[in-house]
Every structure is written in structure tokens, then in C-alpha cells.
Short mmCIF file of C-alpha atoms and ligand atoms in Angstrom, two decimals:
data_model
loop_
_atom_site.label_atom_id
_atom_site.label_comp_id
_atom_site.label_asym_id
_atom_site.label_seq_id
_atom_site.Cartn_x
_atom_site.Cartn_y
_atom_site.Cartn_z
CA MET A 1 -12.17 12.66 0.85
CA HIS A 2 -9.83 10.83 -1.46
CA ARG A 3 -7.21 9.74 1.07
CA TYR A 4 -6.28 6.04 1.72
CA VAL A 5 -3.62 3.82 3.25
CA VAL A 6 -2.15 1.01 0.73
CA THR A 7 -1.04 -1.93 2.61
CA GLY A 8 -0.59 -5.47 1.48
CA THR A 9 -0.79 -8.89 2.52
CA ASP A 10 2.87 -9.25 2.18
CA THR A 11 6.27 -7.40 0.92
CA ASP A 12 6.56 -7.27 -3.16
CA VAL A 13 2.66 -7.93 -3.82
CA GLY A 14 2.43 -4.85 -5.96
CA LYS A 15 1.75 -1.97 -3.50
CA THR A 16 3.75 0.63 -5.12
CA VAL A 17 2.44 -0.36 -8.69
CA PHE A 18 -1.05 -0.18 -7.42
CA ALA A 19 -0.51 3.10 -5.29
CA ALA A 20 1.15 4.83 -8.64
CA GLY A 21 -2.13 3.82 -10.58
CA LEU A 22 -4.29 5.29 -7.83
CA ALA A 23 -2.36 8.48 -7.42
CA GLY A 24 -2.13 9.01 -10.98
CA HIS A 25 -5.95 8.22 -11.33
CA LEU A 26 -6.89 10.58 -8.26
CA GLY A 27 -4.19 13.14 -9.59
CA GLY A 28 -3.36 13.64 -6.01
CA ARG A 29 -0.31 12.98 -3.56
CA TYR A 30 1.61 9.92 -2.89
CA TRP A 31 3.60 9.60 0.42
CA LYS A 32 5.99 6.61 1.58
CA PRO A 33 6.55 7.79 5.04
CA VAL A 34 9.22 5.09 5.59
CA GLN A 35 11.48 3.99 2.85
CA ALA A 36 13.83 0.98 3.92
CA GLY A 37 16.32 0.30 1.25
CA MET A 38 18.01 3.15 -0.88
CA ASP A 39 19.97 0.95 -3.28
CA GLY A 40 18.28 0.86 -6.80
CA GLU A 41 14.92 2.68 -7.28
CA THR A 42 12.83 3.88 -4.17
CA ASP A 43 9.19 3.51 -4.11
CA SER A 44 8.73 7.17 -4.41
CA GLN A 45 10.91 7.06 -7.46
CA ARG A 46 8.88 4.46 -9.00
CA VAL A 47 5.75 6.21 -8.48
CA ALA A 48 6.83 9.29 -9.90
CA GLU A 49 7.69 7.24 -13.14
CA LEU A 50 4.54 4.85 -13.13
CA SER A 51 2.22 7.93 -12.52
CA GLY A 52 3.48 9.41 -15.61
CA GLY A 53 3.95 12.76 -13.49
CA ARG A 54 0.11 13.05 -12.59
CA ALA A 55 0.78 12.12 -8.74
CA GLN A 56 2.78 14.76 -6.84
CA VAL A 57 5.31 12.57 -4.51
CA LEU A 58 6.05 14.10 -1.08
CA PRO A 59 9.29 13.48 0.51
CA GLU A 60 9.92 10.51 2.95
CA ALA A 61 9.88 11.21 6.41
CA TYR A 62 12.70 8.54 6.93
CA ALA A 63 14.86 7.21 4.12
CA LEU A 64 16.97 4.31 5.64
CA ARG A 65 19.54 2.37 4.08
CA THR A 66 19.00 -1.35 4.49
CA PRO A 67 16.25 -3.36 2.64
CA CYS A 68 14.50 -5.04 5.59
CA SER A 69 11.86 -4.36 8.27
CA PRO A 70 11.85 -0.68 9.13
CA HIS A 71 12.38 -1.32 12.87
CA GLN A 72 15.61 -3.00 11.90
CA ALA A 73 16.57 -0.88 9.06
CA ALA A 74 16.25 2.19 11.51
CA ARG A 75 18.40 0.45 14.34
CA LEU A 76 21.19 -0.27 11.70
CA ASP A 77 21.13 3.38 10.69
CA GLY A 78 21.14 4.31 14.45
CA VAL A 79 17.83 6.03 14.53
CA THR A 80 14.46 5.66 16.07
CA ILE A 81 11.13 5.95 14.15
CA GLU A 82 8.99 8.49 16.25
CA PRO A 83 5.30 8.51 15.59
CA SER A 84 5.29 12.05 15.91
CA ARG A 85 7.18 12.43 12.85
CA LEU A 86 4.94 10.53 10.95
CA SER A 87 1.94 12.78 11.15
CA LEU A 88 -0.10 12.77 7.91
CA PRO A 89 0.86 15.58 5.43
CA SER A 90 -1.94 18.21 5.63
CA GLY A 91 -4.04 19.34 2.81
CA GLU A 92 -7.43 18.53 1.10
CA GLU A 93 -5.88 17.14 -2.06
CA PRO A 94 -6.05 13.15 -2.55
CA LEU A 95 -3.43 11.51 -0.75
CA VAL A 96 -2.28 7.82 -1.04
CA VAL A 97 0.11 6.61 1.62
CA GLU A 98 1.92 3.42 1.17
CA GLY A 99 2.78 1.20 4.24
CA ALA A 100 5.99 -1.22 4.30
CA GLY A 101 5.40 -4.79 3.93
CA GLY A 102 2.32 -5.68 5.45
CA VAL A 103 0.09 -4.81 8.32
CA LEU A 104 1.84 -5.95 11.21
CA VAL A 105 5.36 -4.97 10.15
CA PRO A 106 7.27 -3.10 12.91
CA PHE A 107 8.30 0.26 12.50
CA ALA A 108 9.77 0.59 15.96
CA ASP A 109 9.73 -1.75 18.96
CA ASN A 110 6.21 -0.91 20.16
CA LEU A 111 5.06 0.45 16.64
CA LEU A 112 3.45 -1.75 14.21
CA ALA A 113 2.22 -0.76 10.76
CA ALA A 114 -1.52 -1.08 11.93
CA ASP A 115 -0.65 1.23 14.94
CA LEU A 116 0.42 3.93 12.38
CA PHE A 117 -2.59 3.14 10.17
CA ALA A 118 -4.88 3.74 13.40
CA MET A 119 -3.05 7.05 14.25
CA TRP A 120 -3.78 8.38 10.85
CA GLY A 121 -7.28 7.12 10.60
CA LEU A 122 -7.61 6.83 6.84
CA PRO A 123 -9.47 3.90 5.12
CA VAL A 124 -7.12 1.32 4.23
CA ILE A 125 -6.95 -0.66 0.78
CA VAL A 126 -5.23 -4.13 1.13
CA VAL A 127 -3.45 -5.24 -2.01
CA ALA A 128 -3.22 -9.04 -2.47
CA ARG A 129 -1.90 -11.45 -4.90
CA THR A 130 -4.44 -13.77 -6.73
CA ALA A 131 -1.89 -16.80 -6.46
CA LEU A 132 -2.21 -19.67 -4.17
CA GLY A 133 -2.08 -18.70 -0.51
CA THR A 134 -3.96 -15.59 -1.07
CA ILE A 135 -7.00 -16.72 1.08
CA ASN A 136 -5.12 -17.05 4.32
CA HIS A 137 -2.88 -14.04 3.85
CA SER A 138 -5.58 -11.74 2.97
CA LEU A 139 -8.01 -13.04 5.61
CA LEU A 140 -5.39 -12.80 8.25
CA SER A 141 -4.61 -9.34 7.07
CA ILE A 142 -8.24 -8.28 7.05
CA GLU A 143 -8.85 -9.54 10.79
CA ALA A 144 -5.57 -7.78 12.16
CA LEU A 145 -7.04 -4.35 10.61
CA ARG A 146 -10.55 -5.03 11.95
CA VAL A 147 -9.42 -6.02 15.35
CA ARG A 148 -7.61 -2.49 15.38
CA GLY A 149 -10.85 -0.78 14.51
CA LEU A 150 -9.68 0.46 11.19
CA THR A 151 -11.92 0.72 8.12
CA ILE A 152 -11.00 -1.36 5.19
CA HIS A 153 -11.96 0.38 2.03
CA GLY A 154 -11.83 -2.91 0.05
CA VAL A 155 -9.11 -5.29 -1.53
CA ALA A 156 -7.27 -4.79 -4.90
CA PHE A 157 -6.06 -8.05 -6.45
CA VAL A 158 -2.87 -8.13 -8.42
CA GLY A 159 -2.14 -10.99 -10.81
CA GLU A 160 -3.81 -13.27 -13.16
CA ALA A 161 -7.67 -13.18 -12.24
CA ASN A 162 -8.62 -16.09 -9.83
CA PRO A 163 -12.34 -15.80 -9.32
CA GLU A 164 -12.85 -18.28 -6.90
CA SER A 165 -10.23 -17.11 -4.21
CA GLU A 166 -11.43 -13.53 -4.84
CA ALA A 167 -14.76 -14.38 -4.03
CA ALA A 168 -13.86 -16.40 -1.02
CA ILE A 169 -11.81 -13.38 0.39
CA VAL A 170 -14.90 -11.05 -0.44
CA ARG A 171 -17.44 -13.32 1.23
CA LEU A 172 -15.26 -14.42 4.35
CA GLY A 173 -13.59 -11.17 4.76
CA GLU A 174 -16.80 -9.14 4.15
CA VAL A 175 -14.83 -6.60 2.21
CA ARG A 176 -15.66 -4.81 -1.25
CA HIS A 177 -13.78 -6.05 -4.24
CA LEU A 178 -11.88 -3.01 -5.89
CA GLY A 179 -10.91 -5.05 -9.04
CA CYS A 180 -7.66 -7.02 -10.24
CA LEU A 181 -5.04 -5.33 -11.73
CA PRO A 182 -3.23 -7.73 -14.16
CA HIS A 183 0.57 -8.27 -14.43
CA LEU A 184 1.53 -5.69 -17.19
CA ASP A 185 4.48 -6.34 -19.85
CA PRO A 186 5.62 -3.82 -20.44
CA LEU A 187 4.98 -1.99 -17.17
CA THR A 188 4.91 1.86 -17.94
CA ALA A 189 2.82 4.74 -16.97
CA GLU A 190 0.57 4.44 -19.98
CA THR A 191 -0.04 0.69 -19.76
CA LEU A 192 -0.79 0.94 -16.04
CA ALA A 193 -3.05 4.18 -16.33
CA ALA A 194 -5.15 1.91 -19.04
CA ALA A 195 -5.10 -1.16 -16.96
CA PHE A 196 -6.11 0.56 -13.86
CA ALA A 197 -9.10 2.42 -15.57
CA ALA A 198 -9.95 -1.14 -16.90
CA HIS A 199 -9.76 -3.26 -14.22
CA ILE A 200 -10.05 -1.28 -10.86
CA ARG A 201 -13.56 -0.24 -9.60
CA THR A 202 -12.57 3.73 -10.06
CA ASP A 203 -16.37 4.20 -8.99
CA LEU A 204 -15.41 2.98 -5.50
CA LEU A 205 -12.46 5.14 -5.20
N1 ATP B 301 0.68 -5.22 -12.00
C1 ATP B 301 2.15 -5.57 -12.30
N2 ATP B 301 2.42 -5.95 -13.48
C2 ATP B 301 3.67 -5.97 -13.65
N3 ATP B 301 4.80 -6.02 -12.72
C3 ATP B 301 4.06 -5.73 -11.45
C4 ATP B 301 2.74 -5.33 -11.22
N4 ATP B 301 2.65 -5.31 -10.11
C5 ATP B 301 3.83 -5.51 -9.51
N5 ATP B 301 4.73 -5.63 -10.34
C6 ATP B 301 6.53 -5.89 -10.03
O1 ATP B 301 6.49 -6.75 -9.05
C7 ATP B 301 7.42 -6.14 -8.04
C8 ATP B 301 6.99 -5.80 -6.65
O2 ATP B 301 5.93 -4.83 -6.73
P1 ATP B 301 5.89 -3.68 -5.83
O3 ATP B 301 7.13 -3.02 -5.86
O4 ATP B 301 4.67 -2.59 -6.40
O5 ATP B 301 5.56 -4.31 -4.65
P2 ATP B 301 5.28 -3.82 -2.99
O6 ATP B 301 4.39 -4.77 -2.56
O7 ATP B 301 5.11 -2.32 -3.39
O8 ATP B 301 6.61 -4.00 -2.39
P3 ATP B 301 7.50 -3.47 -1.15
O9 ATP B 301 6.86 -4.23 0.05
O10 ATP B 301 8.98 -3.83 -1.21
O11 ATP B 301 7.02 -1.93 -0.96
C9 ATP B 301 7.89 -5.00 -8.72
O12 ATP B 301 9.21 -5.52 -9.50
C10 ATP B 301 6.78 -4.63 -9.81
O13 ATP B 301 7.40 -3.87 -10.95
MG1 MG B 302 6.31 -0.86 -2.34
#
């Protein structure tokens, strides 16, 4: 079953770009359950563009105005994020679910991103930078996922290849290396699909 949660070591690491490549590759659905920040392009709009129409973008369960942690964005909008409204979309078609920020981002006072991942029970893909600091951030994220009993499908890197750091994460974190997506300029549906096919281990997806 091609259903994955895409999380990251941090905000802005490239989850949405990777998720667009993945959903486009699988010809499946993309779901951003909680979007915090409605000015400018949302992650769902970005995926619709970057998948070149090959992904079906599902509506968010919560679209919150302020670009900050979901629990805070919800509070500012006067709503509480309820896990019961965040059940996985049904259906057997491939599904890519993008979290917000990283693994321990709060969605409500007693609800972390990892708690939602555990509720969904899908294998998790961790998107990580290749730049300095990635070993620590990646191993912390892996440990936080494992301690909650989550299955890590692998780590996908974004940025200029850094074989030593990537190898350290694979060895110390005991995870699979799903490939390294280079920085793309221009970043378009076409360049992303080509880079995804060339640099990501699609045989493992
Ligand atoms: N492979 C890439 N090539 C070029 N630009 C990229 C690439 N990956 C990410 N970016 C750019 O980096 C920025 C952050 O990427 P992205 O939005 O995918 O991060 P994110 O982890 O989804 O962030 P958030 O936590 O806000 O959801 C965006 O401007 C995006 O276009
Ligand atoms: Mg994103």
C-alpha cells in the first residue's frame, strides 16, 4: 500500500517539494491536514502546481490564518484541533500526508504531530537537509518517532549531496536512504519529476 506520512527535521526543509514529487510519482492523493498560514501559497496549492496535475489534492481539515505552530495558529483563530476531525481519508489509492514542521510540533495542548502519526499508523518518511546540523536533527527526529513505535520508511535528503553526513544518519539511525533531491533551479513540475526519478529510490516507494 503506497500510503506515507512525510515529516521533516524542521520547518522549511523541503517536505512539500518532496511530497509533490512523491504524490506525482505515485499518481496519488496529497493531504495536508492542518495548514497554518493562508497568506501566499498554501502547501496544497504548491503541490497541485509541482505535481503537474498528477496528484489529487484533498482539502485541508483545518486551514488556519497564522503561519506558526498549529496549536498556536488554532488558538489565534479561536478553534481547537480535534483528532477526530483528522482521520485519514479512506480509499486504497496512494496517499501522501504532510505534517507541519517537524515530529514534535504541537497541534493542540496535548497533541503532538507524532501522536497523529501514531493514530494514522502509516510509515513515515523523514525529509532532512544535507547541510551542517542534519545529523543531530535527523537522529533526534528518528529517535522521537521510534520511541512512539512508529515505522520509519526511510530518510529523504534535500540539498547538495553530503555523503559523510548521510551515511552517518543511515548507520546511527538504522534507516534506509531514500535518495537526495538536489536544489532545483528552476523548480517546476517538469524539473521536479525528472529529479525525483533520477535521485530518489523509487524502487523503495
Ligand atoms: N529541491 C528543491 N529545489 C529548490 N527549492 C526547493 C527544493 N526543496 C525545497 N525548496 C524550496 O525551499 C522552501 C521550503 O520548501 P518546502 O515548502 O517544501 O518546505 P517544508 O518543509 O514543506 O516547509 P513547511 O514546514 O512550511 O511545510 C520553498 O521555497 C521551496 O520552494
Ligand atoms: Mg510544507
